[in-house]
PDB file of C-alpha atoms in Angstrom:
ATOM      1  CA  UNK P1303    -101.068  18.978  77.523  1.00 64.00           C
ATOM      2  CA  UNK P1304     -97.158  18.445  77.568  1.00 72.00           C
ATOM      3  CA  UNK P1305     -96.477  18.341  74.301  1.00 76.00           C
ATOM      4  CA  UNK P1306     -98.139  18.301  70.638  1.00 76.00           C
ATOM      5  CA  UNK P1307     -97.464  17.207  67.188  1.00 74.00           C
ATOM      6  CA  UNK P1308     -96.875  19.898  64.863  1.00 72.00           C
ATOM      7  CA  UNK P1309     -98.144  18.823  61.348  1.00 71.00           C
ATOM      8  CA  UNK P1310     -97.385  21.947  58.946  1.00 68.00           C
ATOM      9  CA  UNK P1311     -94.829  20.159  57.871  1.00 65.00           C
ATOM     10  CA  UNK P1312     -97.280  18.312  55.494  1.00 62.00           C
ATOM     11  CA  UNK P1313    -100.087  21.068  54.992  1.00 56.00           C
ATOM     12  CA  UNK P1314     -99.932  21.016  51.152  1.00 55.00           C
ATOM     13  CA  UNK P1315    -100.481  24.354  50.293  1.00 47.00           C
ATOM     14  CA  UNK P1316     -98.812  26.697  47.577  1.00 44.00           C
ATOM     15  CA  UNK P1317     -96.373  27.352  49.947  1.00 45.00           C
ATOM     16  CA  UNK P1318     -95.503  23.603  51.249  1.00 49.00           C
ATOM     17  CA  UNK P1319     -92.825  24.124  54.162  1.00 51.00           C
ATOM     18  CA  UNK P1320     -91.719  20.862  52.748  1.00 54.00           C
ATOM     19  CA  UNK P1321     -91.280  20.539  49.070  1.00 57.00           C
ATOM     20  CA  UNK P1322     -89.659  17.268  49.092  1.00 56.00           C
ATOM     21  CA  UNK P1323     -93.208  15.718  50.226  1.00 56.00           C
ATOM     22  CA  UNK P1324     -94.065  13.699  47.252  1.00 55.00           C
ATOM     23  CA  UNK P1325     -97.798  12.654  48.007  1.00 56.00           C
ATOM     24  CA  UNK P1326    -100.330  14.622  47.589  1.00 55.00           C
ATOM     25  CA  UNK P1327    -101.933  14.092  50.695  1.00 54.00           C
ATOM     26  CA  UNK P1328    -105.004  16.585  51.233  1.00 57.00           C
ATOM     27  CA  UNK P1329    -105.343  18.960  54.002  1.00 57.00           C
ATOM     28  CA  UNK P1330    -108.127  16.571  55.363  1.00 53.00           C
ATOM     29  CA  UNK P1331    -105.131  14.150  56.691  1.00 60.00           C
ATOM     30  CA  UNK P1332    -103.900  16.863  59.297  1.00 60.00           C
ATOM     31  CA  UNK P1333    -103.383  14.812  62.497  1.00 61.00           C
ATOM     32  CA  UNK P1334    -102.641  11.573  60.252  1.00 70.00           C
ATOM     33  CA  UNK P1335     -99.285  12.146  62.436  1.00 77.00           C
ATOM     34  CA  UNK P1336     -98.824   9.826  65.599  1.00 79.00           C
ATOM     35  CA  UNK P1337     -96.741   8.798  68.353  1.00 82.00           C
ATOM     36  CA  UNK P1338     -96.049   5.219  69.412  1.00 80.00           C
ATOM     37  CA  UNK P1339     -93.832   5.501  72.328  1.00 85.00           C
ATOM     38  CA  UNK P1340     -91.866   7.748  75.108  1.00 92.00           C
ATOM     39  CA  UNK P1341     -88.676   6.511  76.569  1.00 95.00           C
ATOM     40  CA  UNK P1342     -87.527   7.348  80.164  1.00 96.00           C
ATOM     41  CA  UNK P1343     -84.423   8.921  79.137  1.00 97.00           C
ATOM     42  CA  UNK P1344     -83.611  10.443  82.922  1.00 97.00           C
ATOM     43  CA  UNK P1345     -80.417   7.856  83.063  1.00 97.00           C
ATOM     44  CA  UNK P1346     -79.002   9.715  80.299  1.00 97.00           C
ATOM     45  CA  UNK P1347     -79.854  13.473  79.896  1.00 97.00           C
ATOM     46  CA  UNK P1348     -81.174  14.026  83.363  1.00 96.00           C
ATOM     47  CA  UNK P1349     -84.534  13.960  85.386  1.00 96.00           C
ATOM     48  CA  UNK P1350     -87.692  14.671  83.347  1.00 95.00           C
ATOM     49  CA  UNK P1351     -85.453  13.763  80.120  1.00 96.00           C
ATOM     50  CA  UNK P1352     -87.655  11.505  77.883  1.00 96.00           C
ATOM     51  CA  UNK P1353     -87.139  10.407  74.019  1.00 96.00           C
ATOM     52  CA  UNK P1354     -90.502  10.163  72.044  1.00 93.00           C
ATOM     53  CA  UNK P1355     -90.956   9.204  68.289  1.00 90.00           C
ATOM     54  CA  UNK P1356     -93.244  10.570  65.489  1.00 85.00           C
ATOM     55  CA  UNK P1357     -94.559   8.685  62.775  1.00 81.00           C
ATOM     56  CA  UNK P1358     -95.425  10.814  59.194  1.00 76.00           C
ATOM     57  CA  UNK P1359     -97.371   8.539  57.683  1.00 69.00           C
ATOM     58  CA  UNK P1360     -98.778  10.981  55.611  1.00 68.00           C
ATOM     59  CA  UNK P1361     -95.133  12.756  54.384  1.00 67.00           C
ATOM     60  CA  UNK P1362     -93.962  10.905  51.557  1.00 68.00           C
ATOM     61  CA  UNK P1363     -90.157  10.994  51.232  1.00 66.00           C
ATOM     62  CA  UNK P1364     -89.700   8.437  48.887  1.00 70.00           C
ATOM     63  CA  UNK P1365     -91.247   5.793  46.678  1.00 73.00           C
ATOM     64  CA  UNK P1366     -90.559   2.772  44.717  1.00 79.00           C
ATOM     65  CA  UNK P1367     -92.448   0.769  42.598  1.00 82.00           C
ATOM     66  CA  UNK P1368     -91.926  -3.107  42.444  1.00 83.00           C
ATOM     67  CA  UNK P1369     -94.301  -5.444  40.484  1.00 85.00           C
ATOM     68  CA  UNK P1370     -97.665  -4.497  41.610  1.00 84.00           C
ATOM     69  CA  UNK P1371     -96.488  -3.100  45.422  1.00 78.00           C
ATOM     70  CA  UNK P1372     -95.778   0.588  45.977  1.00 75.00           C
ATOM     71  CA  UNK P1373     -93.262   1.253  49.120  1.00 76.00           C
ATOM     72  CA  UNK P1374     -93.280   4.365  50.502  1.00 70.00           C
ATOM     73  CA  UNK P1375     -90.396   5.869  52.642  1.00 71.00           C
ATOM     74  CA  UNK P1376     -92.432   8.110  55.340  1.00 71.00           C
ATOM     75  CA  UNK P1377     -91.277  10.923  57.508  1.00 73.00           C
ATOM     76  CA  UNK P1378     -90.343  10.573  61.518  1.00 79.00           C
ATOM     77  CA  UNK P1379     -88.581  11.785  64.098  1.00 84.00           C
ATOM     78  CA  UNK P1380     -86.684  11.111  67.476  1.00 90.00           C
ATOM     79  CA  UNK P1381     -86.782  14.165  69.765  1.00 91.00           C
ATOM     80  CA  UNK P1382     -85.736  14.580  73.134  1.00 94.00           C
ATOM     81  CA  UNK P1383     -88.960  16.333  75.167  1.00 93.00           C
ATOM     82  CA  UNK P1384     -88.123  17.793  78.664  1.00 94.00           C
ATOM     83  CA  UNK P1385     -90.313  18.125  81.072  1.00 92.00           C
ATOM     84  CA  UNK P1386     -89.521  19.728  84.257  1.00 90.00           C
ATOM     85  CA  UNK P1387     -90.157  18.405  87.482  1.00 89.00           C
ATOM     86  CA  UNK P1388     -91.101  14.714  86.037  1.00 82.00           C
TER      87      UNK P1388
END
């Protein structure tokens, strides 16, 4: 394992490390988080420099109701993982 998604960001406990999560999402969606891509970023940052993505579908930042359709805004991130000797 290189890397791993850390979810406590969205553990909805007393003591949420996020308090602007608006869902309510139960403990049971732990690992609802995902990547969907990783980025050869050598050409820019240097050998074993890669950009990878995180989807929060399960952090709510934001919501707006129109008609029938809720939107949701979810969490995410861009971070730069290094790996050396890739």
């Amino acid at each position: 394992v290189v890397a791993k998604v850390n979810q406590s960001a969205d553990e909805n406990t007393a003591d949420d490390a996020n308090p602007n999560d608006l869902d309510a999402a139960p403990i049971g969606k732990l690992g609802a988080w995902e990547s969907s891509g990783i980025i050869d970023a050598s050409d820019v940052f240097g050998p074993g420099a890669f950009l990878v993505d995180v989807q929060a579908g399960s952090l709510v930042l934001d919501e707006e109701v129109r008609g029938t359709l809720t939107y949701q805004r979810d969490g995410g991130q861009l971070g730069l993982l290094r790996i050396p000797g890739a």
